[in-house]
Amino acid sequence: MPNYKFMTLKIGIIALFLSPSVWSQHALVFQTDFGLEEGAVASMKGVAFGVSPKLNMFDVTHEIPRFNIWEAAYRLNQVADYWPKGTVFVNVVDPGVGTARKSVVLKTKSGHFFVSPDNGSLTLVSESLGIEEVREINEKINRLEGSERSHTFHGRDVYAYTGARLASEAITYEQVGDLLEPSVMQLDYVKPKLINERIVGNVPILDAHYGNVWTNISVDLFDRLDINIGDEAWVEITDNGQELFMQKVKFVSSFGGVGIGEPAIYINDILNLGIAINQGDMANKYKIKPSSKVLFSIWK
Amino acid sequence: MPNYKFMTLKIGIIALFLSPSVWSQHALVFQTDFGLEEGAVASMKGVAFGVSPKLNMFDVTHEIPRFNIWEAAYRLNQVADYWPKGTVFVNVVDPGVGTARKSVVLKTKSGHFFVSPDNGSLTLVSESLGIEEVREINEKINRLEGSERSHTFHGRDVYAYTGARLASEAITYEQVGDLLEPSVMQLDYVKPKLINERIVGNVPILDAHYGNVWTNISVDLFDRLDINIGDEAWVEITDNGQELFMQKVKFVSSFGGVGIGEPAIYINDILNLGIAINQGDMANKYKIKPSSKVLFSIWK
Amino acid sequence: MPNYKFMTLKIGIIALFLSPSVWSQHALVFQTDFGLEEGAVASMKGVAFGVSPKLNMFDVTHEIPRFNIWEAAYRLNQVADYWPKGTVFVNVVDPGVGTARKSVVLKTKSGHFFVSPDNGSLTLVSESLGIEEVREINEKINRLEGSERSHTFHGRDVYAYTGARLASEAITYEQVGDLLEPSVMQLDYVKPKLINERIVGNVPILDAHYGNVWTNISVDLFDRLDINIGDEAWVEITDNGQELFMQKVKFVSSFGGVGIGEPAIYINDILNLGIAINQGDMANKYKIKPSSKVLFSIWK
């Protein structure tokens, strides 16, 4: 007879360990343009820690160039898929803080959550991960108590607070606020095309730390040119029609496939085509800046 | 009869989960002027992790300009109140390491702890959060074993170690060391005043990442001028008597309340008055540096 | 009779709490040359979090100058000993990514693990902590699923993934891969020597944030000159034979032992001899760069 009680107790203990209210399974991942020199990021994390001391907090970066929504969109998309389902991202690159842009939480089909101003920051994750639902944050209930006088730090008072409550399951996704149309504000950008055995894409971003140049041409599209490791291909890079680079370049599996100082094309971290100089700085050498007007063409 | 035992066991399990020795409820939050380029911060965290692997560690910033005690004081005060009671801050901006300045732990009336050299870094938190007690760290017992030969890294050997032991409850506050007088070393600074319907304060710090200019005028003092959202007010900024800025400026609830490139006054993150250019750099444009000699005046 | 069952249950619960699969006792500590401006570090941590949400993750630095293997080696060695046994370091400074350099996990005699390309990064920890075993990562089993197309981000797909599995005990050290010879690639560097009551060492690195100059002369070797706190000693610094500095300098226990602006010799964080200007920038003032050709001599 007492065995039933033991079993109940054991099941209870196991359930306790599996429960997210005990083990915070969900990560809370911050991205801002605040920099790390001062206290803003720490205030956000303090608010989140006050919501639950068991949260696992991480950072994408706090060095998004200020007000650069495009780069915010790119960095979110670069990393999101490497985080498990249920991860809550809090993105605060918000030149329009306090204006009419909505504060939303996007739930993607992949099961990730993005707490962000709806200002274009969600352009790329909404495409790559798919929109499941979008809800507007109800700031009447999802706002740090006592923060009403400050109108310029939604990142702390609304976004970090709501993200922390969602990640720690203090609120459900439904309790974020009312359902909106399943769409987010989209930034314009040019998609790569294959025409006459030539692919034309652009340079959405640099891997600036190394000076590597990343394109928006996916490995799947590139595969259609049938260029294999070790082959050479023509690469042309133009800025607003002006030629910056035009050369035959080797396709390598890693930079060691060419000599030091030589250019190479390769598949980058997020499975797009990139071009780099082995142990050199491609972007600086050829004055390549990320822009929808910087076109990258490749053909055999 | 066996029910009593079950109850005891259940209570034991619940107590275990509520106990800080199992759930590290307290955050350990670091601030230094070490920068993040080298290993000093990682050594501090390694020592703390060695004290307890369950500690929750965070950072205010490690980019305090070196030896800048005033900025250390400001940043601690900017963030402390957003962290829950029981949080232990370890502050290491310590130009006088190894000299006669005392190593202390301040307990504030708000229930926060500050492990720091007593060199002025605690000026602002001691005022805003109130002094409950001050104890001097007894380095004979609160010092990493085997660290006696190094005299220049108290941050790691004494402060991180003591902070970690306090946050993980390996020691009580009383075990830090002897009680001192309930005061800490105070840096001089000018408090804002309302005279003849004009408030004169100064510029203690910049929100340097954006170039926003922060004053030491609290929202409560500012309210006495009876300026409402949308109103304009005269603002004058002088440096050592020389005029840097003199203009009528709109009071906004957020930067969207003025056009891009226009100045605005607003209530900042920590409920002081600030002045900024919407999506611009106020400090750079008007050559405003933080200083007790940079006066900020405002009147209707 | 039921007491046995209770005891079993209690022991089970205690075991559960002591088990690393419940409490992640091991830290996972990252070091790279990626910088923090973009998403690479966050992708690594996302992969590790996907392996186990209970991991404790930390950073040495992500600001190793790019491709600077010597500095990577130095920083690892500077911090490793302050982390407890069982800590797993993931080092990704890897100019040869994708080439023939091996991917290894070094287990030191001190019980630390280092996941790294075998490119010289492990030179100093292998000496100071001792080599217990070296294993080559078997990338067929220790590689993030679905990452086969990207060949340039071993840091995420192989190193972070393997480090996370090792730290969370998803794999044992033996499951990393085959045993190699117990050695790692060694960078050349000059060891300090005592000749005719004069020690000659070099300047392996700067404490660049402060401009302090660190030598590779250990406190144990220095003790043999019998110079005591408060004594003066001759210091000569030369670069490729050219004199940069030649002066009698006081040996202090901390910088407060000399006036502001004066040079001092002292024992640094990791118990080597250093020279600094109290609240000044020694390296900048005397144009001292870290190099095996910058010799530092000291005598009474």
mmCIF file of N, CA, C and O in Angstrom, chain B residues 237-275:
data_model
loop_
_atom_site.group_PDB
_atom_site.id
_atom_site.type_symbol
_atom_site.label_atom_id
_atom_site.label_comp_id
_atom_site.label_asym_id
_atom_site.label_seq_id
_atom_site.Cartn_x
_atom_site.Cartn_y
_atom_site.Cartn_z
ATOM 1 N N ILE B 237 23.436 76.031 -21.117
ATOM 2 C CA ILE B 237 24.522 75.183 -20.630
ATOM 3 C C ILE B 237 25.817 75.981 -20.716
ATOM 4 O O ILE B 237 26.129 76.555 -21.763
ATOM 5 N N THR B 238 26.533 76.060 -19.593
ATOM 6 C CA THR B 238 27.807 76.796 -19.574
ATOM 7 C C THR B 238 28.907 75.894 -19.031
ATOM 8 O O THR B 238 28.659 74.999 -18.238
ATOM 9 N N ASP B 239 30.132 76.151 -19.515
ATOM 10 C CA ASP B 239 31.298 75.414 -19.017
ATOM 11 C C ASP B 239 32.251 76.431 -18.419
ATOM 12 O O ASP B 239 32.835 77.238 -19.154
ATOM 13 N N ASN B 240 32.360 76.392 -17.079
ATOM 14 C CA ASN B 240 33.243 77.342 -16.413
ATOM 15 C C ASN B 240 32.881 78.774 -16.779
ATOM 16 O O ASN B 240 33.759 79.626 -16.960
ATOM 17 N N GLY B 241 31.590 79.035 -16.935
ATOM 18 C CA GLY B 241 31.111 80.383 -17.230
ATOM 19 C C GLY B 241 30.931 80.672 -18.717
ATOM 20 O O GLY B 241 30.262 81.636 -19.102
ATOM 21 N N GLN B 242 31.521 79.855 -19.588
ATOM 22 C CA GLN B 242 31.429 80.090 -21.032
ATOM 23 C C GLN B 242 30.184 79.400 -21.600
ATOM 24 O O GLN B 242 29.929 78.236 -21.296
ATOM 25 N N GLU B 243 29.436 80.127 -22.423
ATOM 26 C CA GLU B 243 28.175 79.560 -22.909
ATOM 27 C C GLU B 243 28.391 78.522 -24.008
ATOM 28 O O GLU B 243 29.059 78.770 -24.997
ATOM 29 N N LEU B 244 27.791 77.341 -23.827
ATOM 30 C CA LEU B 244 27.869 76.286 -24.838
ATOM 31 C C LEU B 244 26.552 76.156 -25.608
ATOM 32 O O LEU B 244 26.541 75.811 -26.781
ATOM 33 N N PHE B 245 25.449 76.453 -24.933
ATOM 34 C CA PHE B 245 24.137 76.223 -25.542
ATOM 35 C C PHE B 245 23.142 77.143 -24.858
ATOM 36 O O PHE B 245 23.151 77.283 -23.630
ATOM 37 N N MET B 246 22.264 77.783 -25.653
ATOM 38 C CA MET B 246 21.237 78.657 -25.065
ATOM 39 C C MET B 246 20.094 78.699 -26.061
ATOM 40 O O MET B 246 20.246 79.257 -27.153
ATOM 41 N N GLN B 247 18.965 78.088 -25.675
ATOM 42 C CA GLN B 247 17.901 77.915 -26.659
ATOM 43 C C GLN B 247 16.605 77.528 -25.944
ATOM 44 O O GLN B 247 16.639 76.973 -24.850
ATOM 45 N N LYS B 248 15.465 77.835 -26.604
ATOM 46 C CA LYS B 248 14.197 77.276 -26.122
ATOM 47 C C LYS B 248 14.086 75.844 -26.619
ATOM 48 O O LYS B 248 14.320 75.570 -27.808
ATOM 49 N N VAL B 249 13.737 74.916 -25.740
ATOM 50 C CA VAL B 249 13.717 73.502 -26.094
ATOM 51 C C VAL B 249 12.392 72.884 -25.636
ATOM 52 O O VAL B 249 11.879 73.225 -24.576
ATOM 53 N N LYS B 250 11.875 72.005 -26.455
ATOM 54 C CA LYS B 250 10.593 71.360 -26.146
ATOM 55 C C LYS B 250 10.807 70.214 -25.153
ATOM 56 O O LYS B 250 11.780 69.475 -25.242
ATOM 57 N N PHE B 251 9.871 70.102 -24.227
ATOM 58 C CA PHE B 251 9.867 68.978 -23.276
ATOM 59 C C PHE B 251 9.008 67.867 -23.867
ATOM 60 O O PHE B 251 7.829 68.058 -24.137
ATOM 61 N N VAL B 252 9.614 66.711 -24.078
ATOM 62 C CA VAL B 252 8.914 65.618 -24.767
ATOM 63 C C VAL B 252 8.838 64.389 -23.863
ATOM 64 O O VAL B 252 9.622 64.234 -22.930
ATOM 65 N N SER B 253 7.887 63.525 -24.180
ATOM 66 C CA SER B 253 7.822 62.264 -23.436
ATOM 67 C C SER B 253 8.760 61.253 -24.073
ATOM 68 O O SER B 253 9.218 60.319 -23.428
ATOM 69 N N SER B 254 9.073 61.444 -25.359
ATOM 70 C CA SER B 254 10.081 60.605 -26.001
ATOM 71 C C SER B 254 10.556 61.333 -27.249
ATOM 72 O O SER B 254 9.921 62.288 -27.709
ATOM 73 N N PHE B 255 11.694 60.897 -27.788
ATOM 74 C CA PHE B 255 12.361 61.691 -28.822
ATOM 75 C C PHE B 255 11.508 61.911 -30.055
ATOM 76 O O PHE B 255 11.690 62.876 -30.788
ATOM 77 N N GLY B 256 10.575 60.990 -30.307
ATOM 78 C CA GLY B 256 9.672 61.167 -31.435
ATOM 79 C C GLY B 256 8.848 62.450 -31.344
ATOM 80 O O GLY B 256 8.220 62.855 -32.316
ATOM 81 N N GLY B 257 8.867 63.127 -30.193
ATOM 82 C CA GLY B 257 8.092 64.347 -30.012
ATOM 83 C C GLY B 257 8.687 65.567 -30.695
ATOM 84 O O GLY B 257 8.058 66.628 -30.756
ATOM 85 N N VAL B 258 9.917 65.445 -31.208
ATOM 86 C CA VAL B 258 10.507 66.523 -32.027
ATOM 87 C C VAL B 258 11.013 65.910 -33.335
ATOM 88 O O VAL B 258 11.119 64.683 -33.457
ATOM 89 N N GLY B 259 11.304 66.760 -34.308
ATOM 90 C CA GLY B 259 11.814 66.263 -35.584
ATOM 91 C C GLY B 259 13.222 65.714 -35.442
ATOM 92 O O GLY B 259 13.930 66.039 -34.482
ATOM 93 N N ILE B 260 13.636 64.909 -36.404
ATOM 94 C CA ILE B 260 15.010 64.392 -36.408
ATOM 95 C C ILE B 260 15.984 65.565 -36.501
ATOM 96 O O ILE B 260 15.778 66.484 -37.291
ATOM 97 N N GLY B 261 16.995 65.553 -35.639
ATOM 98 C CA GLY B 261 17.979 66.629 -35.633
ATOM 99 C C GLY B 261 17.641 67.764 -34.678
ATOM 100 O O GLY B 261 18.453 68.657 -34.480
ATOM 101 N N GLU B 262 16.451 67.733 -34.066
ATOM 102 C CA GLU B 262 16.065 68.807 -33.141
ATOM 103 C C GLU B 262 16.352 68.411 -31.693
ATOM 104 O O GLU B 262 16.218 67.250 -31.321
ATOM 105 N N PRO B 263 16.688 69.428 -30.846
ATOM 106 C CA PRO B 263 16.929 69.115 -29.433
ATOM 107 C C PRO B 263 15.616 68.941 -28.673
ATOM 108 O O PRO B 263 14.581 69.487 -29.072
ATOM 109 N N ALA B 264 15.688 68.184 -27.604
ATOM 110 C CA ALA B 264 14.520 67.950 -26.755
ATOM 111 C C ALA B 264 14.989 67.733 -25.334
ATOM 112 O O ALA B 264 16.073 67.204 -25.110
ATOM 113 N N ILE B 265 14.177 68.179 -24.371
ATOM 114 C CA ILE B 265 14.455 67.791 -22.987
ATOM 115 C C ILE B 265 13.470 66.683 -22.610
ATOM 116 O O ILE B 265 12.355 66.615 -23.132
ATOM 117 N N TYR B 266 13.935 65.798 -21.745
ATOM 118 C CA TYR B 266 13.158 64.588 -21.454
ATOM 119 C C TYR B 266 13.576 64.057 -20.087
ATOM 120 O O TYR B 266 14.594 64.482 -19.523
ATOM 121 N N ILE B 267 12.802 63.111 -19.589
ATOM 122 C CA ILE B 267 13.150 62.439 -18.332
ATOM 123 C C ILE B 267 13.896 61.157 -18.690
ATOM 124 O O ILE B 267 13.374 60.312 -19.412
ATOM 125 N N ASN B 268 15.126 61.017 -18.176
ATOM 126 C CA ASN B 268 15.952 59.890 -18.614
ATOM 127 C C ASN B 268 15.648 58.605 -17.838
ATOM 128 O O ASN B 268 14.727 58.568 -17.012
ATOM 129 N N ASP B 269 16.443 57.586 -18.123
ATOM 130 C CA ASP B 269 16.270 56.247 -17.551
ATOM 131 C C ASP B 269 16.137 56.245 -16.033
ATOM 132 O O ASP B 269 15.477 55.391 -15.451
ATOM 133 N N ILE B 270 16.883 57.154 -15.405
ATOM 134 C CA ILE B 270 16.910 57.096 -13.941
ATOM 135 C C ILE B 270 16.211 58.314 -13.357
ATOM 136 O O ILE B 270 16.509 58.760 -12.255
ATOM 137 N N LEU B 271 15.246 58.833 -14.137
ATOM 138 C CA LEU B 271 14.335 59.886 -13.684
ATOM 139 C C LEU B 271 15.040 61.194 -13.352
ATOM 140 O O LEU B 271 14.648 61.913 -12.445
ATOM 141 N N ASN B 272 16.076 61.502 -14.116
ATOM 142 C CA ASN B 272 16.654 62.836 -14.101
ATOM 143 C C ASN B 272 16.362 63.503 -15.437
ATOM 144 O O ASN B 272 16.034 62.842 -16.422
ATOM 145 N N LEU B 273 16.508 64.844 -15.466
ATOM 146 C CA LEU B 273 16.293 65.584 -16.698
ATOM 147 C C LEU B 273 17.490 65.381 -17.634
ATOM 148 O O LEU B 273 18.640 65.412 -17.191
ATOM 149 N N GLY B 274 17.203 65.161 -18.915
ATOM 150 C CA GLY B 274 18.254 65.034 -19.919
ATOM 151 C C GLY B 274 17.950 65.927 -21.103
ATOM 152 O O GLY B 274 16.826 66.412 -21.261
ATOM 153 N N ILE B 275 18.966 66.176 -21.922
ATOM 154 C CA ILE B 275 18.754 66.895 -23.176
ATOM 155 C C ILE B 275 19.469 66.136 -24.279
ATOM 156 O O ILE B 275 20.587 65.654 -24.098
#
